[in-house]
Structure formats: structure tokens, C-alpha cells
PDB file of C-alpha atoms in Angstrom:
ATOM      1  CA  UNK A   1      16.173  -9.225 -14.249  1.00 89.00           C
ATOM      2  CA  UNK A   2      13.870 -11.070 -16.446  1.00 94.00           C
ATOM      3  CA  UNK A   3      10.170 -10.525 -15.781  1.00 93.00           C
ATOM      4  CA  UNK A   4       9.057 -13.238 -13.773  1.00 93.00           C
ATOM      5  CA  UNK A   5      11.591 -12.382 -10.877  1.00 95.00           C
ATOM      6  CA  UNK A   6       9.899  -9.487  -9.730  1.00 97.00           C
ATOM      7  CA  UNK A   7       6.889  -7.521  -9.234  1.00 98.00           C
ATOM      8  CA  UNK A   8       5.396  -4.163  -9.369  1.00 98.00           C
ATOM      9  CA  UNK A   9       2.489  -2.910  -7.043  1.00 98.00           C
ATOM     10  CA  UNK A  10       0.974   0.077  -7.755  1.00 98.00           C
ATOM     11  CA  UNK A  11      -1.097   2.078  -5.332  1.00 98.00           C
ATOM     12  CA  UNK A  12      -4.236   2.762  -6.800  1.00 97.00           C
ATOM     13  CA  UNK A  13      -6.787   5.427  -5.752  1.00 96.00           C
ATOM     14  CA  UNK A  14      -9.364   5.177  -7.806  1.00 96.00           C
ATOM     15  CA  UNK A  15     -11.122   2.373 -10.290  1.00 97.00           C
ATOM     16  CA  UNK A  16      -9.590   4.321 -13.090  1.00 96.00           C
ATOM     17  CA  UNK A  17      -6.070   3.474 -11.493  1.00 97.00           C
ATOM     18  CA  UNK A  18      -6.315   0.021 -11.248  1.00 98.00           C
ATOM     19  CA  UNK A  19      -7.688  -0.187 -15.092  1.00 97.00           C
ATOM     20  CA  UNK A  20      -4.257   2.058 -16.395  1.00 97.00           C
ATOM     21  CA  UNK A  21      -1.781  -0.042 -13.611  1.00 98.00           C
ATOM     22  CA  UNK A  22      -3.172  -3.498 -15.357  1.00 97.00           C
ATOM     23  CA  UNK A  23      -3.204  -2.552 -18.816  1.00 97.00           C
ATOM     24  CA  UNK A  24       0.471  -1.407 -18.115  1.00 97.00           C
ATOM     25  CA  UNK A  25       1.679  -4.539 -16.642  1.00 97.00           C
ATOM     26  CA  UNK A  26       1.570  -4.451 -13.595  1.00 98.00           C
ATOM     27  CA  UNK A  27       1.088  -7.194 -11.190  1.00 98.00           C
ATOM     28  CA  UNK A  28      -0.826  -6.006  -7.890  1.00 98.00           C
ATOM     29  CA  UNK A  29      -2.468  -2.963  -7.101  1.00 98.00           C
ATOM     30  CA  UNK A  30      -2.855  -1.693  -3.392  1.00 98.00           C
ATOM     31  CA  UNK A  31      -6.584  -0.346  -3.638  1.00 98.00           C
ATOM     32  CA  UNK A  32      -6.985   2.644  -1.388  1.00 97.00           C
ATOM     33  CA  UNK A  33      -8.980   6.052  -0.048  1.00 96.00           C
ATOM     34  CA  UNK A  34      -7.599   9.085   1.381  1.00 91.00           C
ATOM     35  CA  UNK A  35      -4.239   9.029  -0.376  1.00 88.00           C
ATOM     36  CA  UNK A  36      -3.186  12.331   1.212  1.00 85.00           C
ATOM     37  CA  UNK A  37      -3.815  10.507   4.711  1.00 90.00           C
ATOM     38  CA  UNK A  38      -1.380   7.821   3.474  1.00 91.00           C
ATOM     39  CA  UNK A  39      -4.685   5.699   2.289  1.00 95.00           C
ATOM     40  CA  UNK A  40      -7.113   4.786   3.980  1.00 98.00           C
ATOM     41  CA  UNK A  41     -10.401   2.021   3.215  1.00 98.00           C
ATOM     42  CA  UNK A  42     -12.002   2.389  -0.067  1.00 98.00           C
ATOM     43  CA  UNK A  43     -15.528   2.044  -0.376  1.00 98.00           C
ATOM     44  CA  UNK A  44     -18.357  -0.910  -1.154  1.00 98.00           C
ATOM     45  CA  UNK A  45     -18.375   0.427  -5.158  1.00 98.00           C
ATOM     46  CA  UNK A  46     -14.629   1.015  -5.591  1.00 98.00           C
ATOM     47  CA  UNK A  47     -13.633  -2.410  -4.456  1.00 98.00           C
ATOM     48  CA  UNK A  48     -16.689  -4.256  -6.562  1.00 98.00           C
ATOM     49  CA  UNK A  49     -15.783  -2.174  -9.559  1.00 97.00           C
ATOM     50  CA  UNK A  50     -11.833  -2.907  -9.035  1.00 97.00           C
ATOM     51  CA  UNK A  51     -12.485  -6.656  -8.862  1.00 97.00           C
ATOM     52  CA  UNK A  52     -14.229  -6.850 -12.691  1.00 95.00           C
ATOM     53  CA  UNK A  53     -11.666  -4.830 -13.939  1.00 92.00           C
ATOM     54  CA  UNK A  54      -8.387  -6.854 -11.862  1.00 91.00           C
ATOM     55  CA  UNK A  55      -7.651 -10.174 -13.241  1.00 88.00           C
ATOM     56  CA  UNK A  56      -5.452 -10.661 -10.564  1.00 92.00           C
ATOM     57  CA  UNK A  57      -3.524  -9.403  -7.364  1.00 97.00           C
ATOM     58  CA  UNK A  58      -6.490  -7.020  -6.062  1.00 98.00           C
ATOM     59  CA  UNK A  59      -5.190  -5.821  -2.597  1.00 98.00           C
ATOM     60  CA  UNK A  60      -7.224  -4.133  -0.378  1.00 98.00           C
ATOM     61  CA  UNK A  61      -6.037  -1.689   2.604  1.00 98.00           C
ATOM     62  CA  UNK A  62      -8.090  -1.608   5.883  1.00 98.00           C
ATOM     63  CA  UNK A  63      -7.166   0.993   7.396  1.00 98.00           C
ATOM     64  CA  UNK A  64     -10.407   2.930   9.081  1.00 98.00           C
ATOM     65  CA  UNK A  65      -8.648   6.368   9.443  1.00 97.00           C
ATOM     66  CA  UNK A  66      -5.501   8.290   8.696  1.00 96.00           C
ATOM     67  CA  UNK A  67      -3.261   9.517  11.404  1.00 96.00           C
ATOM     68  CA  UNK A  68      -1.642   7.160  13.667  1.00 97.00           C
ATOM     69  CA  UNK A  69      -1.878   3.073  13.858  1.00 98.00           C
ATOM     70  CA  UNK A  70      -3.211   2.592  17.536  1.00 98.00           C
ATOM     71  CA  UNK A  71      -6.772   1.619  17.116  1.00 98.00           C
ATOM     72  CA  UNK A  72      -9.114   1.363  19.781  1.00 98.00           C
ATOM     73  CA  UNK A  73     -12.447  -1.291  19.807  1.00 97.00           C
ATOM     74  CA  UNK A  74     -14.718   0.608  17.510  1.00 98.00           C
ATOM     75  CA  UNK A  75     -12.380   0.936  15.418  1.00 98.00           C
ATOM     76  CA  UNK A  76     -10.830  -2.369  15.611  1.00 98.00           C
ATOM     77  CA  UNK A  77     -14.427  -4.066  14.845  1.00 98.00           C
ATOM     78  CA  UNK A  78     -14.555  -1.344  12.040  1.00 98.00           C
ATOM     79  CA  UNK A  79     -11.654  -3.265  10.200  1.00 98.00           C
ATOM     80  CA  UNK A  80     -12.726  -6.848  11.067  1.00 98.00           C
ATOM     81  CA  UNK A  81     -16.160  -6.215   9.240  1.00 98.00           C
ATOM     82  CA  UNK A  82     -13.965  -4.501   5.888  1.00 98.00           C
ATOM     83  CA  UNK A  83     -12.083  -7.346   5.792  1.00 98.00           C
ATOM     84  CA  UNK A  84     -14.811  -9.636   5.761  1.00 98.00           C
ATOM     85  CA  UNK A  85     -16.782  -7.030   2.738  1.00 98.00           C
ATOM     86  CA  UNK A  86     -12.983  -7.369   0.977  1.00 98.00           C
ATOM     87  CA  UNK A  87     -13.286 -10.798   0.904  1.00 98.00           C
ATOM     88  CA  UNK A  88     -16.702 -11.279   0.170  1.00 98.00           C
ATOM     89  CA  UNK A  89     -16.209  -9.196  -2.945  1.00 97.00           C
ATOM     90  CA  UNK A  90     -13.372 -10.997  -4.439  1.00 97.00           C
ATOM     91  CA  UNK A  91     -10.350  -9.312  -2.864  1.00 98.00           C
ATOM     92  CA  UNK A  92      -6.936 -11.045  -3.148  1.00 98.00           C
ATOM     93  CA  UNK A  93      -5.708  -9.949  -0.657  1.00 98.00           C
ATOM     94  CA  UNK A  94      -5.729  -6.975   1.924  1.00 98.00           C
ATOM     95  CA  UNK A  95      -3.468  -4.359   3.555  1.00 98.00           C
ATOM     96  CA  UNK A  96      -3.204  -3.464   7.367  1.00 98.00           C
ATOM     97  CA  UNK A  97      -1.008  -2.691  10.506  1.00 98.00           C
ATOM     98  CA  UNK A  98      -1.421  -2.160  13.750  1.00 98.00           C
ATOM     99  CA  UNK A  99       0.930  -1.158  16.526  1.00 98.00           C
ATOM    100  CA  UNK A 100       1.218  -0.055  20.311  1.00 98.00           C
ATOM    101  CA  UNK A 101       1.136   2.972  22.644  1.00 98.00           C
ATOM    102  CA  UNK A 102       5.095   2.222  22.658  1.00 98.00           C
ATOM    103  CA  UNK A 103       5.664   1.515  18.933  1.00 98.00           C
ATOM    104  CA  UNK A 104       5.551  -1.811  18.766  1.00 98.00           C
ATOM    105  CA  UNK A 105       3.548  -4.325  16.582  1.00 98.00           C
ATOM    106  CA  UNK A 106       0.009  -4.790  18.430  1.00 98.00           C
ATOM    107  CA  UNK A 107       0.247  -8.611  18.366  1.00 98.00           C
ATOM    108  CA  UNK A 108      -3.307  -9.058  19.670  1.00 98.00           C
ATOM    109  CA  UNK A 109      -4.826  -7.062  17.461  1.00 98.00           C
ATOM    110  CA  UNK A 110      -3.409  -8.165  14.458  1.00 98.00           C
ATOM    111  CA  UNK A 111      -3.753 -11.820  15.866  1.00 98.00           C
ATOM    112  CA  UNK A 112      -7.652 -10.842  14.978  1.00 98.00           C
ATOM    113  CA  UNK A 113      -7.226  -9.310  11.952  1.00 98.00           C
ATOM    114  CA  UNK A 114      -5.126 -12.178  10.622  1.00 98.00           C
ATOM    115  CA  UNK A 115      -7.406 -15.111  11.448  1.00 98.00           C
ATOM    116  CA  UNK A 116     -10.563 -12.909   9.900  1.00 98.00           C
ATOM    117  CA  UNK A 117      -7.881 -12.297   6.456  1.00 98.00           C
ATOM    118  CA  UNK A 118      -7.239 -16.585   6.315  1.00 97.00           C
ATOM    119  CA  UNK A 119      -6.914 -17.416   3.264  1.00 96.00           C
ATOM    120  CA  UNK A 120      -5.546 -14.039   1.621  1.00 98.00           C
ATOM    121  CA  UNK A 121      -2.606 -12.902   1.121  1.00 98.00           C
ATOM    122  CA  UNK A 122      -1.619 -10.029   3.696  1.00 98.00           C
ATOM    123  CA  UNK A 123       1.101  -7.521   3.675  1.00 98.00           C
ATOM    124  CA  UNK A 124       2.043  -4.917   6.350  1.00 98.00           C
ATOM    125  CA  UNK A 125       1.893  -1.468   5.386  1.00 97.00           C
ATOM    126  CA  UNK A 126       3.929   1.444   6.862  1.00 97.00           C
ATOM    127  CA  UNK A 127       2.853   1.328  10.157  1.00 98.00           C
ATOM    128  CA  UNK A 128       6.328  -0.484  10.255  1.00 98.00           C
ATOM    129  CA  UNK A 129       8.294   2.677   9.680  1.00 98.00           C
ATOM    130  CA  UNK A 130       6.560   4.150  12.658  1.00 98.00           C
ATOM    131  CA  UNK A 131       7.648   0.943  14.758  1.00 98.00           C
ATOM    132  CA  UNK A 132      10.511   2.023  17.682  1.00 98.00           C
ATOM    133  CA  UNK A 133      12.510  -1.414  16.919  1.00 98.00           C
ATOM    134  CA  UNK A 134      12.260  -2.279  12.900  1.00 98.00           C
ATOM    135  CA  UNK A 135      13.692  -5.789  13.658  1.00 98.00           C
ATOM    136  CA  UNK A 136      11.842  -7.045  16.615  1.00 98.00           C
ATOM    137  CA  UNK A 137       8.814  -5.638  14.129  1.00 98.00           C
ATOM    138  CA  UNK A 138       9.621  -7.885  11.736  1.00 98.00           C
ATOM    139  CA  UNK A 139      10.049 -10.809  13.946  1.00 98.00           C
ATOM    140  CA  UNK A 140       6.684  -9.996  15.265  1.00 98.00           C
ATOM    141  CA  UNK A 141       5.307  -9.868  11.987  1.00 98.00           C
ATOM    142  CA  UNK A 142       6.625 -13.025  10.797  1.00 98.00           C
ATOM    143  CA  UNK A 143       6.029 -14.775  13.555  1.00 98.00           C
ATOM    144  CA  UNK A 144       2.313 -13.609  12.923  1.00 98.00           C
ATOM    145  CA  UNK A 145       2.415 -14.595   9.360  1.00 98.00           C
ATOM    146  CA  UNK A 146       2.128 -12.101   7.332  1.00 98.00           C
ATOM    147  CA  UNK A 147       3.041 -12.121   3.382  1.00 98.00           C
ATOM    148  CA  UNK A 148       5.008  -9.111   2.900  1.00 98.00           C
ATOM    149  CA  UNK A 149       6.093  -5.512   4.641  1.00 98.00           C
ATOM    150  CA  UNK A 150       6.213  -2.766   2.880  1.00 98.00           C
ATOM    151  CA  UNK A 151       8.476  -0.365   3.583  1.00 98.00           C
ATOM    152  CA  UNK A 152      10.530   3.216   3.262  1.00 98.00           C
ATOM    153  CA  UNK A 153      13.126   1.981   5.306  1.00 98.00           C
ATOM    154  CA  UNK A 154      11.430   4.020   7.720  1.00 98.00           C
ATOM    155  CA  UNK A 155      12.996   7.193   6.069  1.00 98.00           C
ATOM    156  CA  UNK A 156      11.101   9.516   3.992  1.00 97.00           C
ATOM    157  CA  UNK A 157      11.910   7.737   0.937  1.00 98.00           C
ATOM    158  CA  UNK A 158      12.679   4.095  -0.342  1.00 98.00           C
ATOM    159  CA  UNK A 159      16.186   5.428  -1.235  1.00 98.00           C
ATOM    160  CA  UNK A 160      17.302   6.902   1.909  1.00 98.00           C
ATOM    161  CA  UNK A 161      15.887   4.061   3.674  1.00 98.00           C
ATOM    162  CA  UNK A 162      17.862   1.646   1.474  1.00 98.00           C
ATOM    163  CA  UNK A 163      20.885   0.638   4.174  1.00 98.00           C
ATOM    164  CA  UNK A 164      17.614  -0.478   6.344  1.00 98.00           C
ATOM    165  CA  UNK A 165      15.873  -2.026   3.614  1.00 98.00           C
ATOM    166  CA  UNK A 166      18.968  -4.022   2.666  1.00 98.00           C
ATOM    167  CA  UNK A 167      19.500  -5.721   5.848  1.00 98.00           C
ATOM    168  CA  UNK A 168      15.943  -6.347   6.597  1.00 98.00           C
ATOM    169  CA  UNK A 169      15.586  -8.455   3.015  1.00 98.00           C
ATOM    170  CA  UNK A 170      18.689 -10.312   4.405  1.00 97.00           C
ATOM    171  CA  UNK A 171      16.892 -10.884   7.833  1.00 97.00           C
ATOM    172  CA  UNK A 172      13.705 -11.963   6.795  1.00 97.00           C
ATOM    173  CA  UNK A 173      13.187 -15.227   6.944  1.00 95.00           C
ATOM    174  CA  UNK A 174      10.076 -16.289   5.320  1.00 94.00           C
ATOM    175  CA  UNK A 175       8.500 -12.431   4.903  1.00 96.00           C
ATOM    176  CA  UNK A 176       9.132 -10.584   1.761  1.00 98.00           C
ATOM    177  CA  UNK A 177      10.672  -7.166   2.093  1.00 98.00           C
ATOM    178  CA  UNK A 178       8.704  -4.513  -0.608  1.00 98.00           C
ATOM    179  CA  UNK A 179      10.180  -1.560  -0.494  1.00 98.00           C
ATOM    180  CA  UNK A 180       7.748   1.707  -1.373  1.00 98.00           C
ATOM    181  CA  UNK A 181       7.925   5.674  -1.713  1.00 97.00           C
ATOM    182  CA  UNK A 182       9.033   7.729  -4.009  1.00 97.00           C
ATOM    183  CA  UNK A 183      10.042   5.090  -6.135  1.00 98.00           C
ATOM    184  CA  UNK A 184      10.118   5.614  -9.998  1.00 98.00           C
ATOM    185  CA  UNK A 185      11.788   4.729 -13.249  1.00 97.00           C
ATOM    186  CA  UNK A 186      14.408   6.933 -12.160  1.00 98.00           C
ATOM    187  CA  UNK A 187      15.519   5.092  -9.253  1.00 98.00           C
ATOM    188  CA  UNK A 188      13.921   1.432  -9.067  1.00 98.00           C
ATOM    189  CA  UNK A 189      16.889  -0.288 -10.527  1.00 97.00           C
ATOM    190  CA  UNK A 190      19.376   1.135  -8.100  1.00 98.00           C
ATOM    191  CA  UNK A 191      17.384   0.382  -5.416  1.00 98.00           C
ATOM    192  CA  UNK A 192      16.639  -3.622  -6.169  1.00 98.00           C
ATOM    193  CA  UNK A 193      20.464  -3.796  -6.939  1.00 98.00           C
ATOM    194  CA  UNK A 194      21.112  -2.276  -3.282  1.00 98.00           C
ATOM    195  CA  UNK A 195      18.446  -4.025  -1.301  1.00 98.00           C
ATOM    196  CA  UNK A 196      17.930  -7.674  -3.087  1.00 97.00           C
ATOM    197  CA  UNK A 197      14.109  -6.895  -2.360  1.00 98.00           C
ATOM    198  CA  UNK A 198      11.745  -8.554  -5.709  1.00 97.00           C
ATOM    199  CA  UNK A 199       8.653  -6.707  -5.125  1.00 98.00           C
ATOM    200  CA  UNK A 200       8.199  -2.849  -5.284  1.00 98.00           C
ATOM    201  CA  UNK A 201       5.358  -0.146  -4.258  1.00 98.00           C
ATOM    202  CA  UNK A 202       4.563   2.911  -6.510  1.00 98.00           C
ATOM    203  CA  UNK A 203       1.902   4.871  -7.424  1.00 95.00           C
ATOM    204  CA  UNK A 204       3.421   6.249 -10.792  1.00 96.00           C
ATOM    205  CA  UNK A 205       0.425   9.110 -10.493  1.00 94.00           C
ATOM    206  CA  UNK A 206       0.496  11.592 -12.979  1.00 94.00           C
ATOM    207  CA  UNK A 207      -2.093  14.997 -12.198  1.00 93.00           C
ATOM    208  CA  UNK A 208      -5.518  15.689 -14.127  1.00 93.00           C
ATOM    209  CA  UNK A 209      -6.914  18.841 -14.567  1.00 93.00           C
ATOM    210  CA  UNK A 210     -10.915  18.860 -14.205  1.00 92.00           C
ATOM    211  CA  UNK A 211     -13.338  19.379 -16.631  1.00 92.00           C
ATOM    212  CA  UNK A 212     -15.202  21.853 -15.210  1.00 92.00           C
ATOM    213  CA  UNK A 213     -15.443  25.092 -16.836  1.00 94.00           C
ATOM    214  CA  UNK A 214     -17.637  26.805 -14.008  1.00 96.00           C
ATOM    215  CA  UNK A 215     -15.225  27.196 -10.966  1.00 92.00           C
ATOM    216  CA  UNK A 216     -15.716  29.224  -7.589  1.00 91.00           C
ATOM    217  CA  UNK A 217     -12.396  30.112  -6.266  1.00 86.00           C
ATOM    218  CA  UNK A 218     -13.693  31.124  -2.710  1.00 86.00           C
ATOM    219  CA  UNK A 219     -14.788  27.688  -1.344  1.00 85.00           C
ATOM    220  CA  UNK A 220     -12.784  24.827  -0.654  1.00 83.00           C
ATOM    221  CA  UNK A 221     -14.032  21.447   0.434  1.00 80.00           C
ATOM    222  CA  UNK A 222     -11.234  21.042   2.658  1.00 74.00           C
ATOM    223  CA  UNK A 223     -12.612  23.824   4.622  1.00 71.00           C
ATOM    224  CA  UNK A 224      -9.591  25.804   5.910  1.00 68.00           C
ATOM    225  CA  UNK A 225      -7.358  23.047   4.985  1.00 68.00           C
ATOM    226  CA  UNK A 226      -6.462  24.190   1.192  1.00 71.00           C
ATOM    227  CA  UNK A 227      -7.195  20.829  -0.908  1.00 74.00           C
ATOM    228  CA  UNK A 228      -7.009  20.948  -5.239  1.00 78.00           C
ATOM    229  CA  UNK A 229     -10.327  21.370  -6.076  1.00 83.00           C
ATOM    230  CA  UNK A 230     -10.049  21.084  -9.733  1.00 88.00           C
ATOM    231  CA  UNK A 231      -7.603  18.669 -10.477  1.00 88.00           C
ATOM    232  CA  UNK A 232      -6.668  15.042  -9.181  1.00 89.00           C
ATOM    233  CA  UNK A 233      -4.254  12.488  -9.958  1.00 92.00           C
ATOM    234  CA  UNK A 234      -4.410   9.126 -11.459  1.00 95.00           C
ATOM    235  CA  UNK A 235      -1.907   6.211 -12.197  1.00 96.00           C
ATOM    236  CA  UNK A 236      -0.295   7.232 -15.487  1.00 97.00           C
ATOM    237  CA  UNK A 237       0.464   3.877 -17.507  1.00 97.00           C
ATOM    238  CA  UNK A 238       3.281   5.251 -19.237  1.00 98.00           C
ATOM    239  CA  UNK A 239       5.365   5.166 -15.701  1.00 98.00           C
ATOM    240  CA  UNK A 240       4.354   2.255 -14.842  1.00 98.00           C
ATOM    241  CA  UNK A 241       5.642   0.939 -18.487  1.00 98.00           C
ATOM    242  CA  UNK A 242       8.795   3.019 -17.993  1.00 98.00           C
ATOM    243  CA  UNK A 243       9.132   1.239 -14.434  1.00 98.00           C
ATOM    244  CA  UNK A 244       8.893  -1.712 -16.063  1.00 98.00           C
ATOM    245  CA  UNK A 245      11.721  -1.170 -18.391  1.00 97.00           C
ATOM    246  CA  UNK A 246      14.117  -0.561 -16.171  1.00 97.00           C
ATOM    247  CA  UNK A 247      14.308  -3.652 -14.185  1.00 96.00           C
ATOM    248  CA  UNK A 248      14.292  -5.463 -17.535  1.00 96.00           C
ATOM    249  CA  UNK A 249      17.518  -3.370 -18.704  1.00 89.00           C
TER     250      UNK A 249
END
């Protein structure tokens, strides 16, 4: 492939993400919080900060929580006002999904969510590997207008989800397929040679140790849940390069 038929979205957790995933070429990056939850909003200063350093393709997930993608009023309302701060700070575009009791797409509420979004570009996240029926999702999700789904194949990875990745890219109709998880340099050209999908999802994170020299071993932030309290990760350009490279082979 040459350059301009595909493109590379890289989920970014921090301001310092999306700088390394644009200087490496890449074309979007899926702002987020809470990556261990899956990603969930990020806040007022990470978004404004994002949009100076993003020339382009700054998307934005709304999601209020992590856990599962049935939302109830508050939380529905929650969303409706982030998408409005997204926009009003220069978002591209934004990131949501919404679905049943019975795993199905929530039509109504993402009826709401798509008229407050008008005029950006919206794409689907994962909630559509959670969905019972993956192609009465997508119907529902075209038929509601959305940009793009992005997708494992609703396996646990982009390349054991591949069979179902390949023959939703050949039933779309209008709604680009992006396939995402656990893709890498390793794997991405196999996987747009199986699937025929143009756009891909990655974060291409690489761990950082912290700085600080003073460290007390017997608390953890997380409370009992054990979390890394002295390290982190961040989008590593040099995969995202190497990502790059590949397709071009």
C-alpha cells in the first residue's frame, strides 16, 4: 500500500502521546482516560492541550465510566455535555457506544448522542464486540450514521477476530470497518491483507519508569487493587514508525 490508502489511529492516554503519535506519522489519535478500564473521558486540560499540539484528526472518547455500555440518565446527560466541551474545544471528532440490557445497539440513546456530535466525525468503539448480533449492530449503526467501528472482531485480539472482521468490511456498506487490539508492526500487514479494512487502532505504548527516587512500597493508590505506582506507559514513536513501515512494504 502506498500511504494515502490507509490510516493509523493511535490511542493516546496522555498529551505526551498524542505529541510522539503525530511526530511519528500518524493520522488520528483516539484521546482517552482510564486506559486500564478500556478508556474512558479525558479531562477539560488534556483535550485543550491535545488540540494545540494535533494538527489534525483529534478524536475524543465519551465514555463516562468503565465497565459495561448500558448507561442510565445521569449518565447519559454526563456524555451529552462532554461532547458539547469536545467540540467546543476543537475536537475532530469523538468516540462512543451505547448498547442494551440485551446486547444490542441502544438506538435511542445514541440517536442523542449523534445529533449533539453533528458535524464530527464519529466512530463506534468496542461496545460492538460486546453486541449479541455483530451484524444487525452494524446495520444499526449505519443506519444511525456513524463514521467508523472499531473493532477486535469481538475476540480478544484483532487477529483472532480477523474471519469476523473480514466479512464485516465486506458488509458494510457506507461504515468503515477499523480493526483494533493488539495490533503491532508484527502483525498489521497480515491483518489488512486478510480483512481489506484501511484504517487501524493501536496504542504502540512502550513503559516509563518514574523519576522518583523516594518510593514507599506499602501504599498503593489503587487501594487493594495493586496498580504500578512508579512507572506508566506512553506511545513510543518508534512503533508507530515501525507500524508504518510495514504497510508500506
Amino acid at each position: 500500500m502506498n500511504r494515502e490508502e490507509f490510516k493509523i489511529e493511535i490511542c493516546a492516554n496522555s498529551v505526551e502521546s498524542v505529541k510522539a503519535a503525530f511526530e511519528a506519522g500518524a493520522d488520528r489519535v483516539e484521546l482517552c482516560a482510564g486506559m486500564l478500564e478500556g478508556g474512558t473521558t479525558p479531562s477539560y486540560g488534556t483535550i485543550a492541550m491535545a488540540r494545540d499540539l494535533a494538527p489534525r484528526g483529534l478524536h475524543v472518547i465519551i465514555r463516562p465510566r468503565g465497565g459495561d455500555f448500558l448507561y442510565n440518565d445521569l449518565e447519559r446527560e454526563t456524555m451529552l455535555r462532554d461532547i458539547e466541551l469536545a467540540r467546543r474545544l476543537g475536537a475532530d471528532g469523538v468516540v462512543f457506544g451505547c448498547l442494551t440490557a440485551d446486547g444490542d445497539v441502544d438506538r435511542e440513546t445514541m440517536r442523542l448522542l449523534m445529533e449533539a456530535a453533528q458535524g464530527m466525525s464519529v466512530t463506534f468503539h468496542r461496545a460492538f464486540d460486546m453486541c449479541r448480533n455483530p451484524f444487525a449492530a452494524l446495520q444499526a449503526i449505519e443506519d444511525l450514521g456513524c463514521h467508523r467501528i472499531l473493532t477486535s472482531g469481538q475476540e480478544a485480539t484483532a487477529e483472532a477476530g480477523i474471519p469476523l472482521l473480514r466479512q464485516l468490511t465486506e458488509h458494510a456498506r457506507h461504515t468503515l470497518i477499523m480493526p483494533g487490539c493488539g495490533i503491532n508492526a508484527s502483525n498489521i500487514a497480515a491483518i489488512a491483507t486478510a480483512t481489506g479494512a484501511r484504517e487501524f487502532h493501536l496504542s504502540a505504548r512502550t513503559p516509563l519508569e518514574s523519576a522518583m527516587r523516594h518510593r514507599n512500597p506499602r501504599v498503593s493508590m489503587g487501594g487493594t487493587v495493586q496498580v504500578a505506582e512508579y512507572g506508566r506507559d506512553a506511545t513510543d514513536p518508534r512503533k508507530v514508525k515501525e507500524v508504518i513501515g510495514r504497510l508500506l512494504q
